[in-house]
Amino acid sequence: MFNDRIYNFSAGPSMLPLPVLEQAAAELTNYRGSGMSVMEMSHRSKIYLSIFEETKADLKRILNVPETHEVLFMQGGAWLQFAAVPMNLMGAAGKADYAVTGNFSKLAMKEAQKYGQVTIAASSEDRNHTYIPPQEALSVSPDASYFYYCANNTIYGTEWQYVPETNGVPLVCDMSSNIMSKPIDISKYGLIFAGVQKNMAPAGMAVVIIDKKLAGKEFPFTPTMLSYQKMIDTDSMHNTPPCYTIYMLGLVLKWIDSQGGLTAMEKLKKERAGILYSFLDESKLFKSCADKDARSDMNVTFRTGDDALDDKFAKEAAKAGFENLKGHRAVGGMRASIYNAMPVEGVIKLVEFMKKFEMENK
Amino acid sequence: MFNDRIYNFSAGPSMLPLPVLEQAAAELTNYRGSGMSVMEMSHRSKIYLSIFEETKADLKRILNVPETHEVLFMQGGAWLQFAAVPMNLMGAAGKADYAVTGNFSKLAMKEAQKYGQVTIAASSEDRNHTYIPPQEALSVSPDASYFYYCANNTIYGTEWQYVPETNGVPLVCDMSSNIMSKPIDISKYGLIFAGVQKNMAPAGMAVVIIDKKLAGKEFPFTPTMLSYQKMIDTDSMHNTPPCYTIYMLGLVLKWIDSQGGLTAMEKLKKERAGILYSFLDESKLFKSCADKDARSDMNVTFRTGDDALDDKFAKEAAKAGFENLKGHRAVGGMRASIYNAMPVEGVIKLVEFMKKFEMENK
């Protein structure tokens, strides 16, 4: 499969399935006989709308989005959603709960403080975000506008293994780094958002899935483009959407279908992560960073305990064709991001390389 | 040049130069031996940063951006800038002047009303935006935070032929549909923004050029991602930027260079528009919509005066390979958008087709 391509363990933007890239390349100057690139199509033309509608329908079907919810395509990445969420939802009660289990939930929490009273409902900061607080440790305010958490902590390599029970308080979740990796029960969520650049498409968009009854309560100073109600009313086309990114998402969704849907994605992610964690648990040199019961299947963090050796590893790995294994600058060590598009073979070869490195450096 | 490609007169997203699309296609699965698509690169990797820096440097050089100004890449299109501009700049004096010469300046004006006191400094609404008010008709408030106008009115086919004199009040301009079509004196502007999907790249980004001394005065409730100061401080990388769109912009800039830069773009746009307007001025069937001294070189609006005939024309034109000539739904008639990537040949062939249609329908 790989030929001249490398194994790219980047946390995002990250690998896309090769057949998707090949199809995009083949259609780039002339989309299926239209005489145009998708990049050149008017977003209101019939031909583009058919791409848009099919992509949205595929997304709804694959994620099993119920009728109560709407799918939105918005710009600005997950970061702009850190503001959009409180600008739309905070007004209901003026306060919200945030579970802080990593860098991005902390940043989202700080952004929300601009718009209302924010309570830290749980935090894993005491042990450098190496674990996920259990349900009984969550302090859920029954009168909050919403309860917010980040399902997978890309930087720290932890992942929530359960869906928080909030007893009716709308649940808001940043799924940027694990959406599309397994089936989820959308009906449990008031709002899900995800930057697309990990498991869905090239960077430049966020997918928002919102329970329609939560929309329409934005602050008067909320920009029109950030109003969920306006986006629902205009089917994400209040202005020109990021058309090509949506097309790429469509190709990725077709690829997910071809692989067997989210059930297959879940099986594959368990296989990939299992290979890597099994090795880490046996290794005398490499140690997994996250608590066993909180480990992420998407981002595997590990270290040798020696910064210079970590550095040497990342550099030698890159030379051998395993790119972007250096950990995030906030935590150091190493991180292997193994999203949907990473073939199992890539993880097997990485482990082979790690074994070799361990032999040479003991 | 065209082979299997059509002439696409879409107002945006619109044509991109074929050599740009061909290069993008060739590099799509493996960018210059890196083993990755640009779509898959970490935005903080050396290889991607070299693309980013080169694109930004080319943009600054081609537009002759002075040291006082910074170039930002932001998401959300021009529409999100309608909010970002007042959220960042309105605070200085709490009021701003807007020249309303079309649909988008009117929408920008309405969005700004959320954030301060807005005065209509000029309007062409009395004659359905078929003209541009002269300098002496502009009512400039000397104590306004800024003066806002839209340089080219895509829907109505008018274009400002002069730069408003505001006597020191910062000038803010939406150049979405005529940026890169001619040299401009950036130093006259406090802020320029432009959605990229007409003359620069595929949809999904806005380029902002800001006099740095205007930044840093945003309202406390301005989303971090919309803070010009934050974007300046982080070199447009506070979060993952729309990496691939920036890469495409880079290819378009190289193409502009290869054609002779903005002087060549200006010569070509005059040639294209000249051919079309000369024909319209002679035609017994087709009439140009805009006043002669306000005509846009980017969007040429015309009509027969008979809605059914307009419709027939647009349909027959599409069949003949001239796509997207139907006027905007707000005004009807026809519109030929002839941005940088439209070859002169495309306009010559369109005029031939119009002459034939005129013969057949007199």
mmCIF file of N, CA, C and O in Angstrom, chain A residues 4-6 8 10 13-16 21 25 28-30 35-36 39-44 75-76 79-80 83 87 111 114-115 197 202-204 220-225 238-241 248, chain B residues 4-6 8 10 13-16 21 25 28-30 35-36 39-43 75-76 79-80 83 87 111 114-115 197 202-204 220-225 238-241 248 329:
data_model
loop_
_atom_site.group_PDB
_atom_site.id
_atom_site.type_symbol
_atom_site.label_atom_id
_atom_site.label_comp_id
_atom_site.label_asym_id
_atom_site.label_seq_id
_atom_site.Cartn_x
_atom_site.Cartn_y
_atom_site.Cartn_z
ATOM 1 N N ASP A 4 5.823 5.001 -1.811
ATOM 2 C CA ASP A 4 6.674 6.140 -1.488
ATOM 3 C C ASP A 4 6.137 6.971 -0.326
ATOM 4 O O ASP A 4 6.616 8.054 -0.070
ATOM 5 N N ARG A 5 5.129 6.465 0.381
ATOM 6 C CA ARG A 5 4.546 7.259 1.466
ATOM 7 C C ARG A 5 5.101 6.812 2.813
ATOM 8 O O ARG A 5 5.475 5.670 3.009
ATOM 9 N N ILE A 6 5.150 7.745 3.764
ATOM 10 C CA ILE A 6 5.686 7.440 5.092
ATOM 11 C C ILE A 6 4.540 7.093 6.047
ATOM 12 O O ILE A 6 3.370 7.292 5.728
ATOM 13 N N ASN A 8 2.797 8.374 9.101
ATOM 14 C CA ASN A 8 2.721 9.703 9.690
ATOM 15 C C ASN A 8 1.893 9.637 10.975
ATOM 16 O O ASN A 8 0.683 9.468 10.926
ATOM 17 N N SER A 10 1.311 11.979 13.102
ATOM 18 C CA SER A 10 0.962 13.338 13.535
ATOM 19 C C SER A 10 -0.391 13.363 14.255
ATOM 20 O O SER A 10 -1.338 12.677 13.875
ATOM 21 N N PRO A 13 -3.051 18.166 11.812
ATOM 22 C CA PRO A 13 -3.533 17.342 10.719
ATOM 23 C C PRO A 13 -2.760 16.026 10.645
ATOM 24 O O PRO A 13 -1.598 15.970 11.027
ATOM 25 N N SER A 14 -3.449 15.004 10.152
ATOM 26 C CA SER A 14 -2.889 13.662 10.217
ATOM 27 C C SER A 14 -3.190 12.888 8.932
ATOM 28 O O SER A 14 -3.753 13.431 7.995
ATOM 29 N N MET A 15 -2.811 11.626 8.946
ATOM 30 C CA MET A 15 -2.968 10.803 7.750
ATOM 31 C C MET A 15 -4.404 10.777 7.236
ATOM 32 O O MET A 15 -5.354 10.758 8.013
ATOM 33 N N LEU A 16 -4.519 10.727 5.932
ATOM 34 C CA LEU A 16 -5.806 10.467 5.294
ATOM 35 C C LEU A 16 -5.660 9.159 4.536
ATOM 36 O O LEU A 16 -4.550 8.791 4.131
ATOM 37 N N LEU A 21 -7.059 10.119 -1.077
ATOM 38 C CA LEU A 21 -6.156 11.094 -1.708
ATOM 39 C C LEU A 21 -6.034 10.815 -3.202
ATOM 40 O O LEU A 21 -6.005 11.735 -4.022
ATOM 41 N N ALA A 25 -7.035 13.363 -6.181
ATOM 42 C CA ALA A 25 -6.062 13.767 -7.204
ATOM 43 C C ALA A 25 -6.625 13.538 -8.603
ATOM 44 O O ALA A 25 -6.509 14.389 -9.488
ATOM 45 N N LEU A 28 -9.235 16.172 -9.527
ATOM 46 C CA LEU A 28 -8.942 17.549 -9.142
ATOM 47 C C LEU A 28 -9.186 18.587 -10.235
ATOM 48 O O LEU A 28 -9.717 19.655 -9.986
ATOM 49 N N THR A 29 -8.784 18.301 -11.456
ATOM 50 C CA THR A 29 -8.972 19.331 -12.490
ATOM 51 C C THR A 29 -10.334 19.224 -13.174
ATOM 52 O O THR A 29 -10.775 20.162 -13.829
ATOM 53 N N ASN A 30 -10.988 18.080 -13.029
ATOM 54 C CA ASN A 30 -12.270 17.897 -13.707
ATOM 55 C C ASN A 30 -13.079 16.867 -12.925
ATOM 56 O O ASN A 30 -12.848 15.664 -13.042
ATOM 57 N N GLY A 35 -16.176 19.373 -16.029
ATOM 58 C CA GLY A 35 -15.340 20.413 -16.615
ATOM 59 C C GLY A 35 -14.803 21.399 -15.599
ATOM 60 O O GLY A 35 -14.252 22.445 -15.951
ATOM 61 N N MET A 36 -15.001 21.086 -14.324
ATOM 62 C CA MET A 36 -14.570 21.973 -13.235
ATOM 63 C C MET A 36 -13.961 21.148 -12.121
ATOM 64 O O MET A 36 -14.328 19.988 -11.925
ATOM 65 N N MET A 39 -13.176 22.595 -6.340
ATOM 66 C CA MET A 39 -12.722 23.865 -5.763
ATOM 67 C C MET A 39 -13.309 25.083 -6.467
ATOM 68 O O MET A 39 -13.299 26.176 -5.924
ATOM 69 N N GLU A 40 -13.773 24.882 -7.703
ATOM 70 C CA GLU A 40 -14.226 26.010 -8.524
ATOM 71 C C GLU A 40 -15.734 26.120 -8.588
ATOM 72 O O GLU A 40 -16.271 27.025 -9.232
ATOM 73 N N MET A 41 -16.434 25.185 -7.954
ATOM 74 C CA MET A 41 -17.894 25.155 -8.100
ATOM 75 C C MET A 41 -18.586 26.177 -7.218
ATOM 76 O O MET A 41 -18.257 26.320 -6.043
ATOM 77 N N SER A 42 -19.567 26.855 -7.768
ATOM 78 C CA SER A 42 -20.441 27.689 -6.953
ATOM 79 C C SER A 42 -21.078 26.804 -5.894
ATOM 80 O O SER A 42 -21.573 25.718 -6.195
ATOM 81 N N HIS A 43 -21.072 27.281 -4.654
ATOM 82 C CA HIS A 43 -21.627 26.457 -3.574
ATOM 83 C C HIS A 43 -23.136 26.305 -3.692
ATOM 84 O O HIS A 43 -23.725 25.470 -3.029
ATOM 85 N N ARG A 44 -23.758 27.128 -4.539
ATOM 86 C CA ARG A 44 -25.206 27.016 -4.703
ATOM 87 C C ARG A 44 -25.590 26.300 -5.999
ATOM 88 O O ARG A 44 -26.749 26.243 -6.379
ATOM 89 N N GLN A 75 -16.668 26.883 10.244
ATOM 90 C CA GLN A 75 -15.238 27.163 10.122
ATOM 91 C C GLN A 75 -14.631 27.577 11.467
ATOM 92 O O GLN A 75 -15.336 27.806 12.431
ATOM 93 N N GLY A 76 -13.314 27.645 11.503
ATOM 94 C CA GLY A 76 -12.618 28.129 12.699
ATOM 95 C C GLY A 76 -12.118 27.028 13.612
ATOM 96 O O GLY A 76 -11.551 27.312 14.661
ATOM 97 N N TRP A 79 -11.381 25.314 18.125
ATOM 98 C CA TRP A 79 -11.079 26.482 18.954
ATOM 99 C C TRP A 79 -12.191 27.542 18.887
ATOM 100 O O TRP A 79 -12.531 28.155 19.897
ATOM 101 N N LEU A 80 -12.725 27.765 17.708
ATOM 102 C CA LEU A 80 -13.789 28.768 17.622
ATOM 103 C C LEU A 80 -15.060 28.255 18.302
ATOM 104 O O LEU A 80 -15.857 29.034 18.826
ATOM 105 N N ALA A 83 -15.632 29.224 21.913
ATOM 106 C CA ALA A 83 -16.413 30.453 22.130
ATOM 107 C C ALA A 83 -17.861 30.274 21.695
ATOM 108 O O ALA A 83 -18.786 30.741 22.369
ATOM 109 N N MET A 87 -21.335 31.169 23.729
ATOM 110 C CA MET A 87 -22.069 32.286 23.121
ATOM 111 C C MET A 87 -23.492 31.879 22.731
ATOM 112 O O MET A 87 -24.377 32.718 22.605
ATOM 113 N N GLU A 111 -11.995 30.120 27.883
ATOM 114 C CA GLU A 111 -12.742 30.908 26.890
ATOM 115 C C GLU A 111 -14.171 31.135 27.379
ATOM 116 O O GLU A 111 -14.725 32.226 27.244
ATOM 117 N N LYS A 114 -15.416 34.074 29.680
ATOM 118 C CA LYS A 114 -15.787 35.387 29.126
ATOM 119 C C LYS A 114 -17.296 35.577 29.093
ATOM 120 O O LYS A 114 -17.774 36.702 28.957
ATOM 121 N N TYR A 115 -18.026 34.473 29.139
ATOM 122 C CA TYR A 115 -19.456 34.533 28.827
ATOM 123 C C TYR A 115 -20.392 34.126 29.954
ATOM 124 O O TYR A 115 -21.605 34.110 29.782
ATOM 125 N N GLN A 197 -9.651 17.722 11.342
ATOM 126 C CA GLN A 197 -8.309 17.417 10.833
ATOM 127 C C GLN A 197 -7.636 16.203 11.440
ATOM 128 O O GLN A 197 -6.447 15.996 11.233
ATOM 129 N N PRO A 202 -9.117 17.276 5.700
ATOM 130 C CA PRO A 202 -8.029 18.241 5.923
ATOM 131 C C PRO A 202 -8.497 19.361 6.872
ATOM 132 O O PRO A 202 -9.699 19.614 6.983
ATOM 133 N N ALA A 203 -7.567 20.027 7.522
ATOM 134 C CA ALA A 203 -7.897 21.090 8.477
ATOM 135 C C ALA A 203 -8.699 22.215 7.830
ATOM 136 O O ALA A 203 -8.539 22.493 6.644
ATOM 137 N N GLY A 204 -9.552 22.859 8.637
ATOM 138 C CA GLY A 204 -10.269 24.038 8.146
ATOM 139 C C GLY A 204 -11.760 23.976 8.376
ATOM 140 O O GLY A 204 -12.512 24.759 7.798
ATOM 141 N N PRO A 220 -26.905 38.502 22.258
ATOM 142 C CA PRO A 220 -27.109 39.441 21.136
ATOM 143 C C PRO A 220 -25.806 39.781 20.403
ATOM 144 O O PRO A 220 -25.826 40.128 19.225
ATOM 145 N N PHE A 221 -24.684 39.660 21.100
ATOM 146 C CA PHE A 221 -23.403 40.021 20.469
ATOM 147 C C PHE A 221 -22.734 38.826 19.793
ATOM 148 O O PHE A 221 -21.588 38.918 19.351
ATOM 149 N N THR A 222 -23.425 37.702 19.706
ATOM 150 C CA THR A 222 -22.860 36.533 19.009
ATOM 151 C C THR A 222 -22.800 36.813 17.506
ATOM 152 O O THR A 222 -23.811 37.182 16.912
ATOM 153 N N PRO A 223 -21.620 36.657 16.893
ATOM 154 C CA PRO A 223 -21.563 36.865 15.439
ATOM 155 C C PRO A 223 -22.558 35.946 14.718
ATOM 156 O O PRO A 223 -22.740 34.793 15.121
ATOM 157 N N THR A 224 -23.182 36.471 13.692
ATOM 158 C CA THR A 224 -24.150 35.685 12.917
ATOM 159 C C THR A 224 -23.566 34.336 12.504
ATOM 160 O O THR A 224 -24.228 33.303 12.598
ATOM 161 N N MET A 225 -22.309 34.341 12.086
ATOM 162 C CA MET A 225 -21.682 33.113 11.611
ATOM 163 C C MET A 225 -21.477 32.088 12.723
ATOM 164 O O MET A 225 -21.178 30.928 12.447
ATOM 165 N N HIS A 238 -24.985 29.919 5.265
ATOM 166 C CA HIS A 238 -25.269 31.346 5.388
ATOM 167 C C HIS A 238 -24.275 32.114 4.517
ATOM 168 O O HIS A 238 -24.617 33.133 3.925
ATOM 169 N N ASN A 239 -23.051 31.615 4.478
ATOM 170 C CA ASN A 239 -22.088 32.138 3.489
ATOM 171 C C ASN A 239 -21.462 30.929 2.785
ATOM 172 O O ASN A 239 -21.924 29.795 2.946
ATOM 173 N N THR A 240 -20.440 31.180 2.009
ATOM 174 C CA THR A 240 -19.796 30.075 1.298
ATOM 175 C C THR A 240 -19.122 29.146 2.301
ATOM 176 O O THR A 240 -18.249 29.582 3.046
ATOM 177 N N PRO A 241 -19.513 27.898 2.342
ATOM 178 C CA PRO A 241 -18.868 26.967 3.272
ATOM 179 C C PRO A 241 -17.501 26.540 2.713
ATOM 180 O O PRO A 241 -17.185 26.843 1.559
ATOM 181 N N MET A 248 -13.912 16.519 0.629
ATOM 182 C CA MET A 248 -12.922 15.567 1.157
ATOM 183 C C MET A 248 -13.533 14.731 2.286
ATOM 184 O O MET A 248 -13.304 13.518 2.367
ATOM 185 N N ASP B 4 -11.056 19.556 -21.809
ATOM 186 C CA ASP B 4 -12.339 19.086 -21.296
ATOM 187 C C ASP B 4 -12.906 20.021 -20.238
ATOM 188 O O ASP B 4 -13.852 19.665 -19.559
ATOM 189 N N ARG B 5 -12.349 21.194 -20.072
ATOM 190 C CA ARG B 5 -12.835 22.090 -19.035
ATOM 191 C C ARG B 5 -13.769 23.150 -19.622
ATOM 192 O O ARG B 5 -13.664 23.526 -20.772
ATOM 193 N N ILE B 6 -14.717 23.603 -18.796
ATOM 194 C CA ILE B 6 -15.682 24.594 -19.258
ATOM 195 C C ILE B 6 -15.219 25.999 -18.889
ATOM 196 O O ILE B 6 -14.289 26.170 -18.113
ATOM 197 N N ASN B 8 -16.105 28.892 -16.680
ATOM 198 C CA ASN B 8 -16.935 28.983 -15.477
ATOM 199 C C ASN B 8 -16.986 30.435 -15.008
ATOM 200 O O ASN B 8 -15.999 30.968 -14.515
ATOM 201 N N SER B 10 -18.688 31.705 -12.581
ATOM 202 C CA SER B 10 -19.241 31.769 -11.225
ATOM 203 C C SER B 10 -18.642 32.942 -10.440
ATOM 204 O O SER B 10 -17.456 33.256 -10.538
ATOM 205 N N PRO B 13 -17.415 30.442 -5.130
ATOM 206 C CA PRO B 13 -16.124 29.982 -5.642
ATOM 207 C C PRO B 13 -16.092 30.036 -7.164
ATOM 208 O O PRO B 13 -17.124 29.869 -7.816
ATOM 209 N N SER B 14 -14.906 30.244 -7.699
ATOM 210 C CA SER B 14 -14.781 30.501 -9.126
ATOM 211 C C SER B 14 -13.541 29.821 -9.691
ATOM 212 O O SER B 14 -12.861 29.082 -8.992
ATOM 213 N N MET B 15 -13.299 30.075 -10.968
ATOM 214 C CA MET B 15 -12.192 29.402 -11.657
ATOM 215 C C MET B 15 -10.857 29.590 -10.944
ATOM 216 O O MET B 15 -10.569 30.658 -10.415
ATOM 217 N N LEU B 16 -10.066 28.554 -10.997
ATOM 218 C CA LEU B 16 -8.671 28.649 -10.568
ATOM 219 C C LEU B 16 -7.817 28.374 -11.808
ATOM 220 O O LEU B 16 -8.262 27.678 -12.733
ATOM 221 N N LEU B 21 -4.198 23.920 -10.601
ATOM 222 C CA LEU B 21 -4.931 22.685 -10.303
ATOM 223 C C LEU B 21 -4.105 21.464 -10.694
ATOM 224 O O LEU B 21 -4.087 20.456 -9.980
ATOM 225 N N ALA B 25 -2.868 18.534 -8.195
ATOM 226 C CA ALA B 25 -3.204 17.130 -8.444
ATOM 227 C C ALA B 25 -1.945 16.265 -8.417
ATOM 228 O O ALA B 25 -1.921 15.192 -7.809
ATOM 229 N N LEU B 28 -0.667 15.719 -4.867
ATOM 230 C CA LEU B 28 -1.664 15.467 -3.834
ATOM 231 C C LEU B 28 -1.346 14.311 -2.895
ATOM 232 O O LEU B 28 -1.540 14.394 -1.688
ATOM 233 N N THR B 29 -0.859 13.187 -3.425
ATOM 234 C CA THR B 29 -0.605 12.055 -2.525
ATOM 235 C C THR B 29 0.801 12.089 -1.927
ATOM 236 O O THR B 29 1.069 11.409 -0.939
ATOM 237 N N ASN B 30 1.680 12.866 -2.533
ATOM 238 C CA ASN B 30 3.064 12.906 -2.045
ATOM 239 C C ASN B 30 3.673 14.245 -2.427
ATOM 240 O O ASN B 30 4.068 14.453 -3.570
ATOM 241 N N GLY B 35 6.548 12.108 1.139
ATOM 242 C CA GLY B 35 5.803 10.917 1.533
ATOM 243 C C GLY B 35 4.452 11.228 2.136
ATOM 244 O O GLY B 35 3.775 10.339 2.667
ATOM 245 N N MET B 36 4.047 12.500 2.068
ATOM 246 C CA MET B 36 2.771 12.931 2.649
ATOM 247 C C MET B 36 2.075 13.891 1.696
ATOM 248 O O MET B 36 2.728 14.603 0.932
ATOM 249 N N MET B 39 -2.191 17.949 2.858
ATOM 250 C CA MET B 39 -3.374 17.825 3.721
ATOM 251 C C MET B 39 -3.084 17.079 5.022
ATOM 252 O O MET B 39 -3.838 17.162 5.973
ATOM 253 N N GLU B 40 -2.010 16.302 5.022
ATOM 254 C CA GLU B 40 -1.711 15.426 6.160
ATOM 255 C C GLU B 40 -0.617 15.971 7.062
ATOM 256 O O GLU B 40 -0.279 15.348 8.072
ATOM 257 N N MET B 41 -0.046 17.105 6.687
ATOM 258 C CA MET B 41 1.115 17.612 7.430
ATOM 259 C C MET B 41 0.711 18.313 8.720
ATOM 260 O O MET B 41 -0.216 19.116 8.736
ATOM 261 N N SER B 42 1.446 18.035 9.772
ATOM 262 C CA SER B 42 1.295 18.819 10.993
ATOM 263 C C SER B 42 1.579 20.279 10.654
ATOM 264 O O SER B 42 2.565 20.582 9.981
ATOM 265 N N HIS B 43 0.699 21.166 11.141
ATOM 266 C CA HIS B 43 0.884 22.584 10.800
ATOM 267 C C HIS B 43 2.122 23.175 11.466
ATOM 268 O O HIS B 43 2.558 24.255 11.124
ATOM 269 N N GLN B 75 -10.285 31.989 9.387
ATOM 270 C CA GLN B 75 -11.383 31.188 8.856
ATOM 271 C C GLN B 75 -12.727 31.928 8.963
ATOM 272 O O GLN B 75 -12.820 32.964 9.590
ATOM 273 N N GLY B 76 -13.749 31.359 8.322
ATOM 274 C CA GLY B 76 -15.094 31.926 8.435
ATOM 275 C C GLY B 76 -15.478 32.855 7.301
ATOM 276 O O GLY B 76 -16.580 33.400 7.296
ATOM 277 N N TRP B 79 -17.696 36.918 5.745
ATOM 278 C CA TRP B 79 -18.854 37.104 6.631
ATOM 279 C C TRP B 79 -18.463 37.164 8.112
ATOM 280 O O TRP B 79 -19.007 37.961 8.874
ATOM 281 N N LEU B 80 -17.528 36.325 8.500
ATOM 282 C CA LEU B 80 -17.132 36.366 9.917
ATOM 283 C C LEU B 80 -16.341 37.648 10.200
ATOM 284 O O LEU B 80 -16.368 38.167 11.321
ATOM 285 N N ALA B 83 -18.253 40.615 11.559
ATOM 286 C CA ALA B 83 -18.322 40.723 13.028
ATOM 287 C C ALA B 83 -16.953 41.030 13.623
ATOM 288 O O ALA B 83 -16.831 41.837 14.549
ATOM 289 N N MET B 87 -15.866 43.910 16.357
ATOM 290 C CA MET B 87 -15.476 43.337 17.650
ATOM 291 C C MET B 87 -14.052 43.735 18.038
ATOM 292 O O MET B 87 -13.685 43.721 19.207
ATOM 293 N N GLU B 111 -24.480 43.812 10.749
ATOM 294 C CA GLU B 111 -23.740 43.034 11.753
ATOM 295 C C GLU B 111 -23.040 43.981 12.734
ATOM 296 O O GLU B 111 -23.027 43.736 13.945
ATOM 297 N N LYS B 114 -24.607 45.471 16.031
ATOM 298 C CA LYS B 114 -24.599 44.725 17.304
ATOM 299 C C LYS B 114 -23.553 45.275 18.258
ATOM 300 O O LYS B 114 -23.604 44.998 19.458
ATOM 301 N N TYR B 115 -22.578 45.979 17.721
ATOM 302 C CA TYR B 115 -21.390 46.306 18.514
ATOM 303 C C TYR B 115 -21.143 47.796 18.740
ATOM 304 O O TYR B 115 -20.159 48.164 19.378
ATOM 305 N N GLN B 197 -12.145 32.991 -2.010
ATOM 306 C CA GLN B 197 -12.727 32.081 -3.007
ATOM 307 C C GLN B 197 -13.013 32.708 -4.367
ATOM 308 O O GLN B 197 -13.691 32.104 -5.182
ATOM 309 N N PRO B 202 -9.337 28.137 -3.039
ATOM 310 C CA PRO B 202 -10.660 27.546 -2.781
ATOM 311 C C PRO B 202 -11.287 28.178 -1.531
ATOM 312 O O PRO B 202 -10.570 28.703 -0.681
ATOM 313 N N ALA B 203 -12.596 28.108 -1.425
ATOM 314 C CA ALA B 203 -13.321 28.705 -0.295
ATOM 315 C C ALA B 203 -12.865 28.129 1.033
ATOM 316 O O ALA B 203 -12.476 26.969 1.124
ATOM 317 N N GLY B 204 -12.936 28.952 2.092
ATOM 318 C CA GLY B 204 -12.655 28.454 3.429
ATOM 319 C C GLY B 204 -11.658 29.304 4.195
ATOM 320 O O GLY B 204 -11.147 28.871 5.229
ATOM 321 N N PRO B 220 -14.109 42.606 25.418
ATOM 322 C CA PRO B 220 -13.762 41.436 26.246
ATOM 323 C C PRO B 220 -14.468 40.156 25.788
ATOM 324 O O PRO B 220 -13.969 39.064 26.034
ATOM 325 N N PHE B 221 -15.610 40.309 25.132
ATOM 326 C CA PHE B 221 -16.360 39.119 24.706
ATOM 327 C C PHE B 221 -15.991 38.660 23.297
ATOM 328 O O PHE B 221 -16.637 37.774 22.730
ATOM 329 N N THR B 222 -14.959 39.239 22.723
ATOM 330 C CA THR B 222 -14.514 38.803 21.395
ATOM 331 C C THR B 222 -13.873 37.415 21.498
ATOM 332 O O THR B 222 -12.964 37.218 22.311
ATOM 333 N N PRO B 223 -14.338 36.444 20.708
ATOM 334 C CA PRO B 223 -13.696 35.124 20.748
ATOM 335 C C PRO B 223 -12.192 35.244 20.457
ATOM 336 O O PRO B 223 -11.789 36.043 19.607
ATOM 337 N N THR B 224 -11.406 34.470 21.168
ATOM 338 C CA THR B 224 -9.958 34.489 20.972
ATOM 339 C C THR B 224 -9.592 34.348 19.497
ATOM 340 O O THR B 224 -8.719 35.044 18.988
ATOM 341 N N MET B 225 -10.296 33.451 18.807
ATOM 342 C CA MET B 225 -9.983 33.200 17.402
ATOM 343 C C MET B 225 -10.293 34.393 16.505
ATOM 344 O O MET B 225 -9.891 34.415 15.345
ATOM 345 N N HIS B 238 -2.826 30.311 16.067
ATOM 346 C CA HIS B 238 -3.295 30.055 17.424
ATOM 347 C C HIS B 238 -3.886 28.645 17.490
ATOM 348 O O HIS B 238 -3.769 27.960 18.496
ATOM 349 N N ASN B 239 -4.542 28.264 16.427
ATOM 350 C CA ASN B 239 -4.944 26.859 16.281
ATOM 351 C C ASN B 239 -4.514 26.389 14.895
ATOM 352 O O ASN B 239 -3.791 27.097 14.187
ATOM 353 N N THR B 240 -4.958 25.216 14.500
ATOM 354 C CA THR B 240 -4.590 24.704 13.179
ATOM 355 C C THR B 240 -5.219 25.577 12.100
ATOM 356 O O THR B 240 -6.440 25.680 12.037
ATOM 357 N N PRO B 241 -4.425 26.195 11.263
ATOM 358 C CA PRO B 241 -5.014 27.010 10.193
ATOM 359 C C PRO B 241 -5.532 26.108 9.071
ATOM 360 O O PRO B 241 -5.278 24.903 9.084
ATOM 361 N N MET B 248 -2.814 26.151 -1.437
ATOM 362 C CA MET B 248 -3.415 26.495 -2.734
ATOM 363 C C MET B 248 -3.206 27.978 -3.042
ATOM 364 O O MET B 248 -2.911 28.341 -4.178
ATOM 365 N N ARG B 329 -29.746 35.902 -7.304
ATOM 366 C CA ARG B 329 -31.193 35.842 -7.099
ATOM 367 C C ARG B 329 -31.772 37.174 -6.615
ATOM 368 O O ARG B 329 -32.947 37.462 -6.812
#
